[in-house]
PDB file of C-alpha atoms in Angstrom:
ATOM      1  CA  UNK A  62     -25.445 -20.566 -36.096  1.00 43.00           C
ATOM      2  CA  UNK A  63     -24.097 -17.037 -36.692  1.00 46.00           C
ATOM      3  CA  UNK A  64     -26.524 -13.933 -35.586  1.00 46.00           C
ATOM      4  CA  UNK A  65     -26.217 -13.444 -39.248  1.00 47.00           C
ATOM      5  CA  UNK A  66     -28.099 -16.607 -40.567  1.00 47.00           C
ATOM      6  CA  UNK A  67     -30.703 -16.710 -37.416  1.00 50.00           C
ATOM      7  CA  UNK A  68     -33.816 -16.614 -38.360  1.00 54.00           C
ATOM      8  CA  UNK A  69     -36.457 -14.236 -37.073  1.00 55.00           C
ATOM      9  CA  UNK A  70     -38.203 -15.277 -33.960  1.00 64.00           C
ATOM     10  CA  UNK A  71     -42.161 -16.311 -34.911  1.00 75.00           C
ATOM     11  CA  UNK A  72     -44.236 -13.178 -35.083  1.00 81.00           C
ATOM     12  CA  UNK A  73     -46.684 -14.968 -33.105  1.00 76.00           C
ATOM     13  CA  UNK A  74     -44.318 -14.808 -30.413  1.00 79.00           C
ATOM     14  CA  UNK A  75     -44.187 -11.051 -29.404  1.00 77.00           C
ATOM     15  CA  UNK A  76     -47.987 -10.067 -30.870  1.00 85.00           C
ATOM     16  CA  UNK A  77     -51.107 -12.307 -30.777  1.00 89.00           C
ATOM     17  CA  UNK A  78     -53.071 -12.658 -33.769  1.00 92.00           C
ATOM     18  CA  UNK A  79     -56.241 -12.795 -32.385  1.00 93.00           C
ATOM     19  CA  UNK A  80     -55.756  -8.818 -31.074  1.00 92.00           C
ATOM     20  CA  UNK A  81     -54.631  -8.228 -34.546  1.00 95.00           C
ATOM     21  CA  UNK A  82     -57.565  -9.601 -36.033  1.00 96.00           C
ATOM     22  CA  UNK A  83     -59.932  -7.908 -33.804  1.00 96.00           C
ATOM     23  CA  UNK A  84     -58.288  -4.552 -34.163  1.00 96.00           C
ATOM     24  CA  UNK A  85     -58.894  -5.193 -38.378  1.00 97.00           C
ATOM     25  CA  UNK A  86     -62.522  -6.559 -37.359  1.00 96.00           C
ATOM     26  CA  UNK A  87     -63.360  -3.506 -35.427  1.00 95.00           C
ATOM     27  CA  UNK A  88     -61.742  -1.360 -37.980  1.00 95.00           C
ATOM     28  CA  UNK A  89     -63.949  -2.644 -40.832  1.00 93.00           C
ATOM     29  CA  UNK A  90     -66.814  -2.586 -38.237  1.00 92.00           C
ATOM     30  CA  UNK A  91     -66.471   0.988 -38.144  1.00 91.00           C
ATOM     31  CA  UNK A  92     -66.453   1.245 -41.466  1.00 89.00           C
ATOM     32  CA  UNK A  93     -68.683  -1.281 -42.669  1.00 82.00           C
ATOM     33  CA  UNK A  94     -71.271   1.211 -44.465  1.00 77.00           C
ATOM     34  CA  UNK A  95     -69.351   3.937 -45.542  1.00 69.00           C
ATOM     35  CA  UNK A  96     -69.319   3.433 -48.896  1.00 58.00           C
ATOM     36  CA  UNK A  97     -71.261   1.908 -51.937  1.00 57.00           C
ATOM     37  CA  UNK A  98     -69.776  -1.613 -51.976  1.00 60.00           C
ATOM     38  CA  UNK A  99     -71.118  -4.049 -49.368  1.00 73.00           C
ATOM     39  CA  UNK A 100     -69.623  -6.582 -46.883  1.00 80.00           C
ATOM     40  CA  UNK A 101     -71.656  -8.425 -44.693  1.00 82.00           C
ATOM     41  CA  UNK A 102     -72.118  -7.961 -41.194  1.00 83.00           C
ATOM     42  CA  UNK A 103     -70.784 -11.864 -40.956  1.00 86.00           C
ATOM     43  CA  UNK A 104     -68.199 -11.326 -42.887  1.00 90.00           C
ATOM     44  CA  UNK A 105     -66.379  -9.038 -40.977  1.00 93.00           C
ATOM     45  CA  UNK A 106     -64.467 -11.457 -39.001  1.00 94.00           C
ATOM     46  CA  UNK A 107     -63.644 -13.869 -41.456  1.00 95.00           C
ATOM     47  CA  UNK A 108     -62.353 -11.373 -43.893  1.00 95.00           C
ATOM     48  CA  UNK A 109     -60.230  -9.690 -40.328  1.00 96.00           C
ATOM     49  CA  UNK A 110     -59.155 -13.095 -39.773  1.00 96.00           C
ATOM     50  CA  UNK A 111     -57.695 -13.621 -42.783  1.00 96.00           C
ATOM     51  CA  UNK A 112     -56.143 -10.638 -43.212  1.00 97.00           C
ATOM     52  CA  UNK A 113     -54.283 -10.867 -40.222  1.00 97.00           C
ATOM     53  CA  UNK A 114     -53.075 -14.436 -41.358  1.00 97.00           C
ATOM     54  CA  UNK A 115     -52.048 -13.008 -44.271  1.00 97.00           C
ATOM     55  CA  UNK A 116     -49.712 -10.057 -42.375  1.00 97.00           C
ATOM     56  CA  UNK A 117     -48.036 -13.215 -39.944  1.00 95.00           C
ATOM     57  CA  UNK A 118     -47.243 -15.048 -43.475  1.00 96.00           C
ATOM     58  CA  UNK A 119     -45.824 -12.010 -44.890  1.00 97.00           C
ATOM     59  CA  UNK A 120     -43.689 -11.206 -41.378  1.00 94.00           C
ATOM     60  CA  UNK A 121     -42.148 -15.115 -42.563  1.00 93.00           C
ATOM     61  CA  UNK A 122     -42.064 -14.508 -46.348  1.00 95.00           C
ATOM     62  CA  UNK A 123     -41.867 -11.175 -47.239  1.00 95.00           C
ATOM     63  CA  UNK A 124     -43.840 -12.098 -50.005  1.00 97.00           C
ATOM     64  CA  UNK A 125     -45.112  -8.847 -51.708  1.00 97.00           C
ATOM     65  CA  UNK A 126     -46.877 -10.510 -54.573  1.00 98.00           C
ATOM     66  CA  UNK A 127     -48.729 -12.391 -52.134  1.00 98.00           C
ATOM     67  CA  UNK A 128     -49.848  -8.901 -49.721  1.00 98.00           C
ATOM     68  CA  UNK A 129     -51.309  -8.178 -53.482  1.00 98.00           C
ATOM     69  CA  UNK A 130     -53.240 -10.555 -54.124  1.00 98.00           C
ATOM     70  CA  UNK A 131     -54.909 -10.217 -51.032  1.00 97.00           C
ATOM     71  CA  UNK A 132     -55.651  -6.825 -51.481  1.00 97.00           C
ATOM     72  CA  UNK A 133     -57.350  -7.598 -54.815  1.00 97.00           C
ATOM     73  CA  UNK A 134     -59.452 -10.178 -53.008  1.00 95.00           C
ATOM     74  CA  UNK A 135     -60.567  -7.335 -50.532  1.00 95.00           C
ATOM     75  CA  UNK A 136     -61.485  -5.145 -53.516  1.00 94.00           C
ATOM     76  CA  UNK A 137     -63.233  -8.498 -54.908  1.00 93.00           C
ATOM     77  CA  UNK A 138     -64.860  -9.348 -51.925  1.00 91.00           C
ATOM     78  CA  UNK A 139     -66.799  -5.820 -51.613  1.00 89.00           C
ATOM     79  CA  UNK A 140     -64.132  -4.282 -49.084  1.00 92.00           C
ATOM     80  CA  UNK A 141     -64.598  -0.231 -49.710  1.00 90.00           C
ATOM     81  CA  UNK A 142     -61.293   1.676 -50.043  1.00 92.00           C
ATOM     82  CA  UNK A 143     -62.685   3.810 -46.805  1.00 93.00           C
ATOM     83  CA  UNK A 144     -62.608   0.139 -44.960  1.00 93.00           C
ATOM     84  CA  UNK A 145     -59.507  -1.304 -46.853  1.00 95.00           C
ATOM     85  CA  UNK A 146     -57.758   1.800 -44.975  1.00 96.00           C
ATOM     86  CA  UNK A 147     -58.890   1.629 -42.016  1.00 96.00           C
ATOM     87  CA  UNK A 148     -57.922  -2.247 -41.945  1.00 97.00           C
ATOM     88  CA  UNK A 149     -54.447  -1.447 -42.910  1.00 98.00           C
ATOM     89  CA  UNK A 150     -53.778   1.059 -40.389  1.00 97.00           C
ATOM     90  CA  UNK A 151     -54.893  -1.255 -37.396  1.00 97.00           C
ATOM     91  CA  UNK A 152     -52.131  -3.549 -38.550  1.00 97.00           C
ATOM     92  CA  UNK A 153     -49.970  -0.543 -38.976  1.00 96.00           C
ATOM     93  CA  UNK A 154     -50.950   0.392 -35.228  1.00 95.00           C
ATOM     94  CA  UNK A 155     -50.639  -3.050 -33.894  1.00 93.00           C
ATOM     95  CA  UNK A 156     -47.272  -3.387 -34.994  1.00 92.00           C
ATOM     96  CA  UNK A 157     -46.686   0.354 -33.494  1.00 92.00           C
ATOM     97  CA  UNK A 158     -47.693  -0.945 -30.304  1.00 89.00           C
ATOM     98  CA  UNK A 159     -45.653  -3.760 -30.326  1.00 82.00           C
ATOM     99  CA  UNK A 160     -42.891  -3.150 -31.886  1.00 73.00           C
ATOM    100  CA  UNK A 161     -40.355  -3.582 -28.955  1.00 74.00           C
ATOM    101  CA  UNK A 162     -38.594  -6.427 -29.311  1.00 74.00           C
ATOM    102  CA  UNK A 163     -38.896  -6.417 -33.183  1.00 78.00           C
ATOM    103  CA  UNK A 164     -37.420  -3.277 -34.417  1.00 85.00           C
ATOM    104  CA  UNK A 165     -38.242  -3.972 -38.066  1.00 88.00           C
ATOM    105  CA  UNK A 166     -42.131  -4.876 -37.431  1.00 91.00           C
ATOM    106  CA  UNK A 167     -43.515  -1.471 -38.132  1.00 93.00           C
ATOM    107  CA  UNK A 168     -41.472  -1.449 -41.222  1.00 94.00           C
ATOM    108  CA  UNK A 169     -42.609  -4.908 -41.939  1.00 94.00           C
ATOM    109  CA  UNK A 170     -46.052  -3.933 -41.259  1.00 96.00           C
ATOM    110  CA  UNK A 171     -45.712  -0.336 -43.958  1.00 96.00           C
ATOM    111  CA  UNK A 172     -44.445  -2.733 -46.193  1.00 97.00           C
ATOM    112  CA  UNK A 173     -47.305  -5.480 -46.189  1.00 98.00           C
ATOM    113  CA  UNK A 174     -49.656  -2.852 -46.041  1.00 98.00           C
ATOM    114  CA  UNK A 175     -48.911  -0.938 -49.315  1.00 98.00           C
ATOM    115  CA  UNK A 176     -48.296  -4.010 -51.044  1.00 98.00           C
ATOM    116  CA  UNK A 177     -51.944  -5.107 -49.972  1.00 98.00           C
ATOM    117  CA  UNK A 178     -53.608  -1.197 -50.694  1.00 98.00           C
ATOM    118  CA  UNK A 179     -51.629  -1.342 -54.483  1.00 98.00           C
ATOM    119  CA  UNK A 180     -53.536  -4.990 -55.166  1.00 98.00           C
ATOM    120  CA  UNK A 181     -56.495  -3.630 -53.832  1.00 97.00           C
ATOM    121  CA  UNK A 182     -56.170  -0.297 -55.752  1.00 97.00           C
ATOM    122  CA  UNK A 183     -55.292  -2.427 -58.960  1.00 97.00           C
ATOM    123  CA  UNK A 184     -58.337  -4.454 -58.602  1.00 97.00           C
ATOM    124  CA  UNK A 185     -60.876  -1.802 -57.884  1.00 94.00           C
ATOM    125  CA  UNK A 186     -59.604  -0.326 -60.872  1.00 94.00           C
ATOM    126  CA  UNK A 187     -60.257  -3.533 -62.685  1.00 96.00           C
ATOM    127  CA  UNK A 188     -63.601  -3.624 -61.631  1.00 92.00           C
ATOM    128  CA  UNK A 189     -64.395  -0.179 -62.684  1.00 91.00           C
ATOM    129  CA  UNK A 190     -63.317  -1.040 -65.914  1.00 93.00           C
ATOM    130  CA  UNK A 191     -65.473  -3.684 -66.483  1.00 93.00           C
ATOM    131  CA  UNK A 192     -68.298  -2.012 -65.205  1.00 91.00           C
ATOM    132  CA  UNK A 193     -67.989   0.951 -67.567  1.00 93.00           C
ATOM    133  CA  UNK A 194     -67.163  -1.412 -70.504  1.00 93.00           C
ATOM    134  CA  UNK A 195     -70.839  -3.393 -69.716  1.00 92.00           C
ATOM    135  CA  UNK A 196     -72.343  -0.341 -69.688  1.00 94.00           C
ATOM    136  CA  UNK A 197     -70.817   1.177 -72.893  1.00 90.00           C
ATOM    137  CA  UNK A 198     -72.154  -2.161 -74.610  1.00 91.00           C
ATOM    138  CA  UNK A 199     -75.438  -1.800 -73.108  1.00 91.00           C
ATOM    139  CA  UNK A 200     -75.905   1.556 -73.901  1.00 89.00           C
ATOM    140  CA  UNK A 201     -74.894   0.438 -77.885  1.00 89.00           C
ATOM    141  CA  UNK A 202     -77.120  -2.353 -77.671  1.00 89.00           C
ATOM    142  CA  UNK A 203     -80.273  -0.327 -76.429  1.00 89.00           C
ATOM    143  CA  UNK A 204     -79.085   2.879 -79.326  1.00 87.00           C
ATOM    144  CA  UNK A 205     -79.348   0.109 -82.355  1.00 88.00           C
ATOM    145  CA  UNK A 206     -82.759  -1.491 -80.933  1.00 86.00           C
ATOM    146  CA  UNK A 207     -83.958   1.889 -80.602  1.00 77.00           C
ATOM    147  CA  UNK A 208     -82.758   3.222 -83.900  1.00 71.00           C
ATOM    148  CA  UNK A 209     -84.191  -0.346 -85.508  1.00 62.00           C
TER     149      UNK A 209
END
């Protein structure tokens, strides 16, 4: 097989998932209550855990849509954009640290990253929407009951 049609070696080979997902867990740790949305205390790995799955799939697929996605389930979950963050830069910084023998991983890593911070923006947005259109029809409902 030519150089040219190789495929990348496994990311799993040259950085270990589990010290990716604990450098996400401790970074949402640290920022667990610093802002008005709430994740649980027990959530905190799961939602590392699968972040970090998410980063290996993307290091395979390059899938941008799917980095999205995930970001909108942060924003979904209760992730705060403080945490979201701080989450992406310990991938960032993981794949600083070990970028040796893959060139292209903090690149990789930028990449999967923004995707997963524009979902994430694009759902909090979302939400905020919603919220302020329940509250507009609130407030209507209670100004016609009160001017009834």
């Amino acid at each position: 097989m030519t150089e040219e049609h190789m495929q990348p070696a496994p990311l799993a080979q040259h950085l270990d998932q589990a010290v990716v997902t604990a450098e996400i867990a401790k970074a949402l740790r640290t920022t667990l209550f610093s802002s008005t949305l709430s994740v649980a205390p027990r959530q905190v790995n799961e939602l590392a855990s699968q972040l970090a799955q998410h980063f290996y799939a993307f290091y395979d697929s390059r899938d941008q849509a799917a980095a999205m996605r995930q970001g909108a389930e942060l924003a979904r979950a209760g992730v705060g954009s403080r945490s979201a963050l701080a989450m992406t830069e310990a991938v960032r910084r993981s794949a600083r640290l070990h970028a040796n023998p893959l060139a292209e991983l903090p690149d990789l890593a930028g990449a999967f990253c923004n995707a997963l911070l524009e979902g994430f923006m694009e759902a909090r947005g979302q939400m905020l929407l919603e919220v302020q259109e329940r509250t507009h029809r609130a407030y209507l409902a209670a100004q016609q009951s009160g001017a009834g």
